[in-house]
Short mmCIF file of N, CA and C in Angstrom, two decimals:
data_model
loop_
_atom_site.label_atom_id
_atom_site.label_comp_id
_atom_site.label_asym_id
_atom_site.label_seq_id
_atom_site.Cartn_x
_atom_site.Cartn_y
_atom_site.Cartn_z
N MET N 1 0.91 -33.65 -8.81
CA MET N 1 1.20 -32.03 -8.36
C MET N 1 0.16 -31.54 -7.28
N SER N 2 0.66 -31.04 -6.27
CA SER N 2 -0.11 -29.98 -5.18
C SER N 2 -0.98 -29.37 -5.78
N VAL N 3 -2.27 -29.03 -4.72
CA VAL N 3 -3.34 -27.58 -5.38
C VAL N 3 -3.15 -27.17 -3.81
N TYR N 4 -3.18 -25.96 -3.67
CA TYR N 4 -3.11 -25.04 -2.85
C TYR N 4 -4.49 -24.39 -3.05
N SER N 5 -5.30 -24.20 -1.46
CA SER N 5 -6.38 -23.96 -1.89
C SER N 5 -6.48 -22.74 -0.67
N TYR N 6 -7.35 -21.79 -1.02
CA TYR N 6 -7.23 -20.62 -0.14
C TYR N 6 -9.12 -20.29 -0.52
N THR N 7 -9.77 -20.07 0.66
CA THR N 7 -11.23 -19.62 0.81
C THR N 7 -11.40 -18.45 0.90
N TYR N 8 -12.17 -17.67 0.12
CA TYR N 8 -12.82 -16.67 -0.34
C TYR N 8 -13.01 -15.85 1.13
N SER N 9 -12.59 -14.75 1.29
CA SER N 9 -12.62 -13.86 1.94
C SER N 9 -14.11 -13.13 2.26
N SER N 10 -14.69 -13.31 3.14
CA SER N 10 -16.35 -12.47 3.40
C SER N 10 -16.46 -11.20 3.98
N ALA N 11 -15.12 -10.64 4.01
CA ALA N 11 -14.71 -9.08 4.29
C ALA N 11 -15.08 -8.42 3.14
N TYR N 12 -15.31 -8.95 1.62
CA TYR N 12 -15.82 -8.39 0.92
C TYR N 12 -17.50 -8.83 0.62
N SER N 13 -18.21 -8.33 -0.10
CA SER N 13 -19.65 -8.58 -0.42
C SER N 13 -19.59 -7.91 -2.03
N PRO N 14 -19.94 -9.10 -2.90
CA PRO N 14 -19.74 -10.44 -2.33
C PRO N 14 -18.04 -10.79 -1.91
N ALA N 15 -18.78 -12.18 -1.17
CA ALA N 15 -17.01 -12.65 -1.19
C ALA N 15 -16.26 -12.54 -2.32
N ALA N 16 -14.73 -12.50 -1.79
CA ALA N 16 -13.55 -12.86 -3.05
C ALA N 16 -13.07 -12.87 -3.17
N PRO N 17 -11.97 -13.72 -3.80
CA PRO N 17 -10.70 -14.58 -3.73
C PRO N 17 -9.43 -13.92 -3.10
N VAL N 18 -8.96 -14.08 -2.40
CA VAL N 18 -7.74 -13.75 -1.66
C VAL N 18 -6.81 -14.68 -1.42
N VAL N 19 -5.33 -14.39 -1.07
CA VAL N 19 -4.37 -15.41 -0.96
C VAL N 19 -3.34 -15.06 -0.42
N ASP N 20 -2.80 -15.81 0.48
CA ASP N 20 -1.79 -15.49 1.46
C ASP N 20 -0.53 -15.44 0.34
N VAL N 21 0.18 -14.55 0.73
CA VAL N 21 1.74 -14.47 0.21
C VAL N 21 2.66 -14.06 1.27
N ILE N 22 3.98 -14.23 0.94
CA ILE N 22 4.90 -13.98 1.65
C ILE N 22 6.27 -12.85 0.53
N VAL N 23 6.04 -11.90 1.15
CA VAL N 23 6.84 -10.82 0.28
C VAL N 23 8.30 -10.79 0.99
N TYR N 24 9.28 -10.42 -0.12
CA TYR N 24 10.31 -9.84 0.84
C TYR N 24 11.21 -9.56 -0.58
N SER N 25 12.33 -8.90 -0.12
CA SER N 25 13.51 -8.05 -1.22
C SER N 25 14.43 -9.42 -1.62
N PRO N 26 14.48 -9.35 -2.79
CA PRO N 26 15.04 -10.47 -3.67
C PRO N 26 16.03 -10.57 -2.88
N GLY N 27 16.90 -11.84 -2.70
CA GLY N 27 18.21 -11.79 -2.01
C GLY N 27 18.24 -12.01 -0.88
N SER N 28 16.79 -11.82 -0.01
CA SER N 28 16.80 -11.62 1.38
C SER N 28 15.32 -12.12 2.05
N PRO N 29 15.58 -13.13 1.63
CA PRO N 29 14.01 -13.87 1.98
C PRO N 29 13.79 -14.20 3.70
N GLU N 30 14.86 -13.74 4.55
CA GLU N 30 14.78 -14.23 6.03
C GLU N 30 13.86 -12.73 6.53
N ASN N 31 14.25 -11.84 5.76
CA ASN N 31 13.60 -10.68 6.11
C ASN N 31 12.29 -10.48 4.98
N ASN N 32 11.13 -10.64 5.90
CA ASN N 32 9.98 -11.19 5.27
C ASN N 32 8.45 -10.60 6.01
N VAL N 33 7.63 -10.49 4.91
CA VAL N 33 5.98 -10.00 5.51
C VAL N 33 4.96 -11.18 4.94
N GLY N 34 4.22 -11.48 5.94
CA GLY N 34 3.09 -12.36 5.10
C GLY N 34 1.84 -11.43 5.15
N LEU N 35 1.18 -11.87 4.04
CA LEU N 35 -0.09 -10.92 3.43
C LEU N 35 -1.15 -11.68 3.00
N SER N 36 -2.64 -10.90 3.19
CA SER N 36 -3.22 -11.58 1.98
C SER N 36 -3.62 -10.41 1.49
N LEU N 37 -3.54 -11.06 0.09
CA LEU N 37 -3.98 -9.81 -0.81
C LEU N 37 -5.37 -10.39 -1.93
N LEU N 38 -6.02 -9.46 -2.49
CA LEU N 38 -6.93 -9.75 -3.04
C LEU N 38 -6.69 -10.17 -4.66
N LEU N 39 -6.98 -11.16 -5.12
CA LEU N 39 -6.58 -11.76 -6.84
C LEU N 39 -7.26 -10.18 -7.51
N ASP N 40 -6.79 -10.16 -8.62
CA ASP N 40 -7.67 -8.61 -9.27
C ASP N 40 -6.96 -8.99 -10.47
N SER N 41 -7.68 -10.05 -11.63
CA SER N 41 -7.43 -9.85 -12.82
C SER N 41 -7.41 -8.75 -13.68
N GLY N 42 -8.16 -7.48 -13.46
CA GLY N 42 -8.22 -6.77 -13.64
C GLY N 42 -7.22 -5.62 -13.87
N ALA N 43 -6.50 -5.54 -12.96
CA ALA N 43 -5.08 -4.76 -12.45
C ALA N 43 -4.17 -5.34 -13.00
N ASP N 44 -3.21 -4.43 -13.64
CA ASP N 44 -2.45 -4.39 -14.34
C ASP N 44 -1.29 -5.00 -13.69
N VAL N 45 -0.74 -4.83 -13.02
CA VAL N 45 0.14 -4.79 -11.46
C VAL N 45 -0.24 -4.96 -10.20
N THR N 46 0.66 -5.41 -9.23
CA THR N 46 0.79 -5.81 -8.06
C THR N 46 0.66 -4.60 -7.25
N VAL N 47 -0.04 -4.27 -6.22
CA VAL N 47 -0.44 -3.12 -5.22
C VAL N 47 0.35 -3.45 -4.03
N LEU N 48 1.25 -3.05 -3.01
CA LEU N 48 1.49 -3.22 -1.94
C LEU N 48 1.40 -2.15 -1.01
N PRO N 49 1.62 -2.12 0.34
CA PRO N 49 1.71 -1.35 1.09
C PRO N 49 2.91 -0.81 1.32
N VAL N 50 3.09 0.69 1.21
CA VAL N 50 4.99 1.25 1.70
C VAL N 50 5.10 0.99 2.62
N ARG N 51 4.81 0.59 3.71
CA ARG N 51 5.13 0.30 5.24
C ARG N 51 6.00 -1.09 4.74
N VAL N 52 5.08 -2.09 4.03
CA VAL N 52 5.54 -3.16 4.15
C VAL N 52 6.88 -3.17 3.40
N LEU N 53 6.96 -2.37 2.02
CA LEU N 53 8.07 -2.60 1.30
C LEU N 53 9.10 -1.86 1.86
N ASN N 54 9.01 -0.92 2.91
CA ASN N 54 9.99 -0.47 3.38
C ASN N 54 10.73 -0.89 4.70
N ARG N 55 9.66 -1.94 5.20
CA ARG N 55 9.99 -2.90 6.43
C ARG N 55 11.34 -4.04 5.80
N ILE N 56 10.82 -4.18 4.54
CA ILE N 56 11.69 -5.29 4.07
C ILE N 56 12.82 -5.03 3.01
N ASP N 57 13.07 -3.79 3.19
CA ASP N 57 14.29 -2.31 2.55
C ASP N 57 13.94 -3.45 0.72
N ALA N 58 12.49 -2.99 0.51
CA ALA N 58 12.74 -2.96 -1.18
C ALA N 58 13.12 -2.00 -2.31
N GLU N 59 13.56 -2.86 -3.05
CA GLU N 59 14.33 -1.98 -3.95
C GLU N 59 13.84 -1.08 -4.41
N TYR N 60 13.54 0.30 -4.27
CA TYR N 60 12.52 1.35 -5.22
C TYR N 60 13.69 1.74 -6.47
N LEU N 61 12.63 1.43 -7.54
CA LEU N 61 12.76 1.42 -9.11
C LEU N 61 12.76 2.72 -9.78
N GLU N 62 11.45 3.62 -9.38
CA GLU N 62 11.23 4.78 -10.08
C GLU N 62 9.87 5.38 -9.54
N THR N 63 9.60 6.57 -10.06
CA THR N 63 8.20 6.62 -9.98
C THR N 63 7.76 6.83 -11.33
N ALA N 64 6.61 6.33 -11.44
CA ALA N 64 5.48 6.34 -12.63
C ALA N 64 4.42 6.86 -12.79
N ILE N 65 3.76 6.85 -13.69
CA ILE N 65 2.37 6.91 -13.37
C ILE N 65 1.38 5.77 -13.77
N LEU N 66 0.24 6.04 -12.85
CA LEU N 66 -0.25 4.62 -12.61
C LEU N 66 -1.99 5.41 -13.32
N TYR N 67 -2.43 4.81 -14.06
CA TYR N 67 -3.83 5.24 -14.67
C TYR N 67 -4.72 4.05 -14.03
N GLY N 68 -5.66 4.79 -13.55
CA GLY N 68 -6.89 3.78 -12.98
C GLY N 68 -8.05 3.87 -14.02
N VAL N 69 -8.96 2.81 -13.29
CA VAL N 69 -10.05 2.14 -14.13
C VAL N 69 -10.81 3.64 -14.90
N ALA N 70 -11.24 4.40 -14.09
CA ALA N 70 -11.88 5.47 -14.57
C ALA N 70 -11.20 6.76 -15.47
N GLY N 71 -9.87 6.11 -15.62
CA GLY N 71 -9.02 7.24 -16.67
C GLY N 71 -8.20 8.61 -15.69
N GLY N 72 -8.13 8.09 -14.60
CA GLY N 72 -7.71 9.23 -13.73
C GLY N 72 -6.15 8.99 -13.79
N ARG N 73 -5.17 9.69 -12.98
CA ARG N 73 -3.58 9.32 -13.29
C ARG N 73 -3.43 9.55 -11.49
N THR N 74 -2.65 9.12 -11.63
CA THR N 74 -1.63 9.13 -10.13
C THR N 74 -0.08 8.52 -10.32
N ARG N 75 0.50 9.81 -9.24
CA ARG N 75 2.09 9.19 -9.50
C ARG N 75 2.05 8.07 -8.25
N VAL N 76 2.98 7.10 -8.61
CA VAL N 76 3.46 6.03 -7.82
C VAL N 76 4.97 5.49 -7.63
N ASP N 77 4.88 5.37 -6.45
CA ASP N 77 6.44 4.59 -6.75
C ASP N 77 6.61 3.25 -6.82
N VAL N 78 7.52 2.86 -7.77
CA VAL N 78 7.66 1.47 -8.08
C VAL N 78 8.86 0.38 -7.63
N TYR N 79 8.63 -0.70 -7.05
CA TYR N 79 9.58 -1.52 -5.99
C TYR N 79 9.74 -2.85 -6.53
N ARG N 80 10.97 -3.35 -6.24
CA ARG N 80 11.31 -4.64 -6.80
C ARG N 80 11.34 -5.44 -5.35
N VAL N 81 10.27 -6.29 -5.64
CA VAL N 81 10.32 -7.68 -4.30
C VAL N 81 10.07 -8.79 -4.92
N ALA N 82 10.21 -9.99 -4.18
CA ALA N 82 9.94 -11.59 -4.60
C ALA N 82 8.67 -11.58 -4.05
N LEU N 83 7.58 -12.55 -4.39
CA LEU N 83 7.03 -13.44 -3.92
C LEU N 83 6.61 -14.18 -4.05
N GLN N 84 5.99 -15.36 -2.77
CA GLN N 84 6.02 -16.82 -2.32
C GLN N 84 4.65 -16.82 -2.15
N LEU N 85 4.05 -17.76 -3.35
CA LEU N 85 2.70 -18.33 -3.23
C LEU N 85 2.75 -19.67 -2.94
N GLY N 86 2.49 -20.33 -1.78
CA GLY N 86 2.30 -21.97 -1.45
C GLY N 86 4.20 -21.99 -2.07
N PRO N 87 4.16 -22.79 -3.15
CA PRO N 87 5.14 -23.52 -3.71
C PRO N 87 5.98 -22.64 -4.50
N HIS N 88 5.21 -21.58 -5.15
CA HIS N 88 5.74 -20.62 -5.93
C HIS N 88 6.44 -19.71 -5.65
N THR N 89 7.39 -19.24 -6.34
CA THR N 89 8.19 -17.77 -5.83
C THR N 89 8.42 -17.14 -7.09
N VAL N 90 7.76 -16.15 -7.23
CA VAL N 90 8.05 -15.08 -8.22
C VAL N 90 8.73 -13.71 -8.16
N ASN N 91 10.32 -14.06 -8.66
CA ASN N 91 11.27 -13.20 -8.81
C ASN N 91 10.90 -11.83 -9.19
N ALA N 92 11.73 -10.66 -8.55
CA ALA N 92 11.94 -9.87 -9.46
C ALA N 92 10.49 -8.95 -10.20
N VAL N 93 9.41 -9.05 -9.31
CA VAL N 93 8.05 -8.52 -9.54
C VAL N 93 8.13 -7.09 -9.48
N HIS N 94 7.83 -6.51 -10.06
CA HIS N 94 7.95 -4.63 -10.08
C HIS N 94 6.48 -4.19 -9.39
N VAL N 95 6.37 -3.72 -8.27
CA VAL N 95 4.98 -3.58 -7.36
C VAL N 95 4.76 -2.17 -7.32
N VAL N 96 3.89 -1.30 -7.42
CA VAL N 96 3.55 -0.24 -7.07
C VAL N 96 3.13 -0.29 -5.36
N GLY N 97 3.99 0.75 -4.56
CA GLY N 97 3.39 1.10 -3.73
C GLY N 97 2.35 2.40 -3.17
N VAL N 98 1.40 1.67 -2.19
CA VAL N 98 0.32 2.62 -1.90
C VAL N 98 0.37 3.15 -0.12
N LEU N 99 -0.10 3.95 0.26
CA LEU N 99 -0.29 4.20 1.61
C LEU N 99 -1.33 3.23 2.40
N SER N 100 -2.35 3.32 1.65
CA SER N 100 -3.22 2.73 2.07
C SER N 100 -2.81 0.71 2.57
N THR N 101 -3.60 0.60 3.16
CA THR N 101 -4.15 -0.80 3.47
C THR N 101 -5.19 -1.89 2.95
N SER N 102 -6.01 -1.10 2.47
CA SER N 102 -7.10 -1.57 1.77
C SER N 102 -7.50 -1.94 0.59
N ASN N 103 -6.43 -1.34 -0.14
CA ASN N 103 -6.35 -1.61 -2.00
C ASN N 103 -5.40 -2.53 -2.50
N ILE N 104 -4.69 -3.67 -1.51
CA ILE N 104 -3.93 -3.91 -2.00
C ILE N 104 -4.17 -5.51 -2.56
N VAL N 105 -3.56 -5.54 -3.60
CA VAL N 105 -4.12 -6.71 -5.09
C VAL N 105 -2.76 -7.42 -5.36
N LEU N 106 -3.23 -8.44 -6.03
CA LEU N 106 -2.37 -9.29 -6.52
C LEU N 106 -2.70 -9.30 -7.70
N GLY N 107 -1.98 -8.71 -9.06
CA GLY N 107 -2.41 -8.19 -9.99
C GLY N 107 -1.91 -9.59 -11.39
N ARG N 108 -2.36 -9.09 -12.49
CA ARG N 108 -1.93 -10.22 -14.03
C ARG N 108 -0.86 -10.05 -13.96
N ASP N 109 0.51 -9.11 -13.26
CA ASP N 109 1.80 -9.18 -13.92
C ASP N 109 2.24 -10.71 -13.26
N VAL N 110 1.49 -10.88 -11.80
CA VAL N 110 1.63 -12.24 -11.12
C VAL N 110 0.95 -13.28 -11.65
N LEU N 111 -0.66 -13.30 -11.40
CA LEU N 111 -0.97 -14.05 -11.81
C LEU N 111 -0.99 -14.74 -13.14
N ASN N 112 -0.79 -14.33 -14.13
CA ASN N 112 -0.57 -14.77 -15.61
C ASN N 112 0.30 -15.90 -15.33
N GLN N 113 1.74 -15.69 -14.28
CA GLN N 113 2.77 -16.28 -13.98
C GLN N 113 2.60 -18.41 -13.67
N LEU N 114 1.28 -18.24 -13.16
CA LEU N 114 0.46 -19.19 -12.13
C LEU N 114 -0.79 -19.80 -12.80
N SER N 115 -1.07 -21.41 -12.32
CA SER N 115 -2.21 -21.42 -12.66
C SER N 115 -3.12 -21.53 -11.52
N VAL N 116 -4.40 -20.76 -11.58
CA VAL N 116 -5.37 -20.13 -10.65
C VAL N 116 -6.70 -20.58 -11.05
N THR N 117 -7.34 -20.98 -10.52
CA THR N 117 -9.00 -21.82 -10.43
C THR N 117 -9.95 -20.80 -9.66
N LEU N 118 -10.79 -20.29 -10.06
CA LEU N 118 -11.65 -19.05 -9.30
C LEU N 118 -13.00 -20.28 -9.21
N ASN N 119 -13.28 -20.53 -7.77
CA ASN N 119 -14.38 -21.52 -7.59
C ASN N 119 -15.49 -20.72 -7.10
N GLY N 120 -16.20 -19.96 -7.93
CA GLY N 120 -17.05 -19.09 -6.94
C GLY N 120 -18.12 -19.73 -6.03
N PRO N 121 -18.64 -21.08 -6.74
CA PRO N 121 -19.77 -21.59 -5.78
C PRO N 121 -19.23 -21.84 -4.66
N ALA N 122 -18.06 -22.36 -4.73
CA ALA N 122 -17.30 -23.46 -3.49
C ALA N 122 -16.64 -21.96 -2.64
N ASN N 123 -16.52 -20.83 -3.29
CA ASN N 123 -15.82 -19.80 -2.52
C ASN N 123 -14.24 -20.12 -2.46
N MET N 124 -13.73 -20.85 -3.41
CA MET N 124 -12.39 -21.52 -2.79
C MET N 124 -11.05 -20.88 -4.23
N THR N 125 -10.41 -20.48 -3.87
CA THR N 125 -9.44 -20.39 -4.75
C THR N 125 -7.86 -21.23 -5.13
N GLU N 126 -7.94 -21.74 -5.92
CA GLU N 126 -6.74 -22.96 -6.20
C GLU N 126 -5.82 -22.50 -6.96
N ILE N 127 -4.80 -22.66 -6.37
CA ILE N 127 -3.12 -22.68 -7.02
C ILE N 127 -2.69 -23.61 -6.88
N GLU N 128 -2.15 -24.68 -8.59
CA GLU N 128 -1.61 -25.50 -8.76
C GLU N 128 -0.12 -25.28 -8.36
N GLY N 129 0.52 -26.34 -7.78
CA GLY N 129 1.99 -26.26 -7.63
C GLY N 129 2.63 -27.17 -7.97
#
């Protein structure tokens, strides 16, 4: 079994786990965008920039209400994408589109489908494949 390793990002303080993913519209893997996403086990859903979702022609699904950690509510658009992390492809992921590029995260909707190890002392994330 292969292990894919990613170094924590020092852009966060303290350093935080990030992984490189390829995002594309299911059925169109040739039209893709690479992103580095913060792993967030506290987030129910994966959050991606709207500009990326538009670029890959992601399928719009619906407008929904997103509840924040502090209890706030925000209307968001939901899209369907496929994500590739190393050898893993997760199809038909429902993601939230946001205008910002600074708060993009890989949430539990994807993390719960993978074997992920966070090694804080080594500043490494490992995904078994």
